[in-house]
Backbone as numpy.savetxt, mean C-alpha at the origin, in Angstrom:
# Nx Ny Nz CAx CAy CAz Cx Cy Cz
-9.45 6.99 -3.27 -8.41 6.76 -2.28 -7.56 5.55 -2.61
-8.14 4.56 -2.94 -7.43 3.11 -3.15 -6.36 3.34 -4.57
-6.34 4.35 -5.04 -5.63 4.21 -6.41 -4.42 4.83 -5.41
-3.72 5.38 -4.23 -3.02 5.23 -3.97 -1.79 3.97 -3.10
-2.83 2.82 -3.40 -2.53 1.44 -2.49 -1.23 1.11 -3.92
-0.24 1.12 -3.38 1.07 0.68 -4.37 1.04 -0.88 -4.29
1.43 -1.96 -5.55 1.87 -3.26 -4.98 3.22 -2.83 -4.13
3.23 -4.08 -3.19 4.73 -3.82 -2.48 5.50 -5.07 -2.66
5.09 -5.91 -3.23 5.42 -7.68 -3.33 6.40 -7.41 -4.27
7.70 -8.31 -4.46 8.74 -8.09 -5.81 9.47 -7.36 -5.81
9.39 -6.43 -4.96 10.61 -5.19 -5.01 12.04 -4.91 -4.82
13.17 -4.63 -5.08 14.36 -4.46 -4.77 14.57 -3.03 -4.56
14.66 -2.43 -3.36 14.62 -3.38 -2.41 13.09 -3.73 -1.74
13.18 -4.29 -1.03 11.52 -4.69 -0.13 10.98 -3.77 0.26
9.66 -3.45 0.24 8.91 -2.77 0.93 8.75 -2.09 2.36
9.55 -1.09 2.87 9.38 -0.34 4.32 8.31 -0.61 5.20
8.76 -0.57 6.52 7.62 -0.75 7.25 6.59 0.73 6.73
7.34 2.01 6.75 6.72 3.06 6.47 5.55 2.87 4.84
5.91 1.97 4.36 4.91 1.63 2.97 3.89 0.36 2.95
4.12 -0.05 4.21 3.22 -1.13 4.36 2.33 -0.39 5.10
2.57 0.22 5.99 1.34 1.02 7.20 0.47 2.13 5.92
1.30 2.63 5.34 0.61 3.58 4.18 -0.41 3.01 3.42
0.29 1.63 2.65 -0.80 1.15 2.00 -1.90 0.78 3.33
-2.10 0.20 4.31 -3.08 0.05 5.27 -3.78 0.85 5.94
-3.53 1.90 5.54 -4.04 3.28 6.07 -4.89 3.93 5.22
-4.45 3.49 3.80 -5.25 4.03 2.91 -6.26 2.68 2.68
-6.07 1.66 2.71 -7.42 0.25 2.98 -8.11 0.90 3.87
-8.13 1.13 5.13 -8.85 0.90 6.04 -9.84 2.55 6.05
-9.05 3.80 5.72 -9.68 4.81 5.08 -10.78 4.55 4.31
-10.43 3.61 3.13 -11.67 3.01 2.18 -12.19 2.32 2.42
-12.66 1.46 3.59 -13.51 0.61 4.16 -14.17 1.41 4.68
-13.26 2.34 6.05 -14.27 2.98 6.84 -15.49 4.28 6.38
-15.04 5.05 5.25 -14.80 6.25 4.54 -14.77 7.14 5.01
-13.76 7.27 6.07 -12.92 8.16 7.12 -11.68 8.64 6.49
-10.88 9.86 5.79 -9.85 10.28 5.77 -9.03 10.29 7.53
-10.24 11.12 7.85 -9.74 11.35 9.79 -10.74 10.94 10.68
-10.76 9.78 11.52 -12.12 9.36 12.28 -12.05 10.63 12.91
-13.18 10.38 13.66 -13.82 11.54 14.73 -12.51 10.31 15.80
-12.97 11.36 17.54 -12.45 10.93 18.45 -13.14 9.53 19.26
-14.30 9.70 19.17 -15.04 8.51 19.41 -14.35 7.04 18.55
-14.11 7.10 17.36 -13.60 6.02 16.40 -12.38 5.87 16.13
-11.44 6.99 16.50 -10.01 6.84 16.33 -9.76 5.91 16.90
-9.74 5.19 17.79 -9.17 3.82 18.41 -9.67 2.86 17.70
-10.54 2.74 17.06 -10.62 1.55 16.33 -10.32 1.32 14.89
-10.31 2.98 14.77 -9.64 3.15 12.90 -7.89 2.81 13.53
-7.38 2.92 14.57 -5.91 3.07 14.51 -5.49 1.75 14.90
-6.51 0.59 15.68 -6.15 -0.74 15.66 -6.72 -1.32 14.49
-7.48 -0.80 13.37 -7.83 -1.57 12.11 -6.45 -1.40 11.70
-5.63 -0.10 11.67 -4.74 0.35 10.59 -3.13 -0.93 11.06
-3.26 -0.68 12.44 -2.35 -1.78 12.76 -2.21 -3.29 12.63
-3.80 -4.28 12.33 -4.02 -4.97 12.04 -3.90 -5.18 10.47
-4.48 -4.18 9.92 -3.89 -4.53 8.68 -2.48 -4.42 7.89
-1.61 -3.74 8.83 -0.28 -3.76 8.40 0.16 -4.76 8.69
0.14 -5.99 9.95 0.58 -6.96 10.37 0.26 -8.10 9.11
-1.60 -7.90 8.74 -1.51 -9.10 7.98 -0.74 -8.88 6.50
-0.48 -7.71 6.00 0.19 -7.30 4.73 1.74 -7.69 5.28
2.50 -7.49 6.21 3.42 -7.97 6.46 3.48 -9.65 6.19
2.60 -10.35 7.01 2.96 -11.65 6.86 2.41 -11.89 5.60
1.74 -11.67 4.92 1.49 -12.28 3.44 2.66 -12.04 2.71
2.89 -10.62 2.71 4.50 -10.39 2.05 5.73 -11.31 2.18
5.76 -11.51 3.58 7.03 -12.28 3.99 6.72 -13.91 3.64
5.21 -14.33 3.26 5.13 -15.49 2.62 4.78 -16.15 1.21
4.97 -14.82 1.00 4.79 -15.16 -0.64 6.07 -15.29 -1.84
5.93 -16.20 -2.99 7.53 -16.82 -3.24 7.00 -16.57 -4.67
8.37 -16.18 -5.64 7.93 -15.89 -6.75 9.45 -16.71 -7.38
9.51 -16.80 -8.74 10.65 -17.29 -9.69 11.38 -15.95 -10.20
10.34 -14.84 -10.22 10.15 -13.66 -11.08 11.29 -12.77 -10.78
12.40 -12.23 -11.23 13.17 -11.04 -10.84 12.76 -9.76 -10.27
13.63 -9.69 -9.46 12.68 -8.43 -8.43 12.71 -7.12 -9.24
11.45 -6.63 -9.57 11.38 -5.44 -10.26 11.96 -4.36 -9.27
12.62 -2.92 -10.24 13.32 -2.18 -9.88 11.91 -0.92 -9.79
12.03 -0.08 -8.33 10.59 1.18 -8.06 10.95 2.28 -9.32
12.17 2.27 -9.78 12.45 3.46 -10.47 11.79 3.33 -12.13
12.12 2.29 -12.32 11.64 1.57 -13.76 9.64 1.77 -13.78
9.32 0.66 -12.42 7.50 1.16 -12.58 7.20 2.24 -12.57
7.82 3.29 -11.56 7.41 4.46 -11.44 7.57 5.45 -12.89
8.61 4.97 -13.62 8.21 5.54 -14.73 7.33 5.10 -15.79
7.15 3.97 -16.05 6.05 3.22 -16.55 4.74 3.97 -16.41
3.89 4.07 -14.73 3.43 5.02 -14.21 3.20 5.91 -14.45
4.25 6.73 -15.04 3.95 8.36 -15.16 3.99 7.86 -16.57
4.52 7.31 -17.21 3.95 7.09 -18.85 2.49 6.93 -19.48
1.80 6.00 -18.33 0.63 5.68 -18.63 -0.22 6.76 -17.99
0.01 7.50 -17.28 -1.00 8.66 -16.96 -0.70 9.67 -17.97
0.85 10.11 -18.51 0.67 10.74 -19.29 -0.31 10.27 -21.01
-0.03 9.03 -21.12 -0.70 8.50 -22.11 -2.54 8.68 -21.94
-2.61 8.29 -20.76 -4.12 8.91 -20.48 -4.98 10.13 -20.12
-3.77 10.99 -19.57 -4.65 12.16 -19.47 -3.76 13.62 -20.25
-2.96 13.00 -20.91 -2.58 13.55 -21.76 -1.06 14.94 -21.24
């Protein structure tokens, strides 16, 4: 599951709220090892998922780099280079 957690730090443009909750959805999936809680646990898988988008938000919004903001189109092909390089 976690090999779908994207970095979101550096980007041009910044990271969506819709890609911050994703990556936290898929954390908290791999903590809990719940794809879908039952009904009993959905409230607490859905305030983990909200808690962890908040703290990925503020780390994002406080973290400072020198580095030029990498472009999604450029990694993403990188990405598909190295999977093709690995699985042929």
């Amino acid at each position: 599951m976690c090999r779908n957690i994207k970095t979101l730090f550096n980007f041009e443009p910044p990271a969506t709220e819709d890609e911050i909750r994703a990556s936290a959805l898929q954390f908290v999936r791999k903590l809990s090892g719940f794809n879908t809680p039952s009904q009993a646990n959905a409230a607490a898988f859905n305030k983990a998922v909200e808690e962890v988008s908040a703290a990925a938000r503020k780390l994002l919004s406080s973290l400072h780099t020198h580095a030029p903001a990498r472009d999604r189109e450029v990694e993403a092909e990188k990405a598909r280079e190295r999977s093709r390089a690995r699985f042929g």
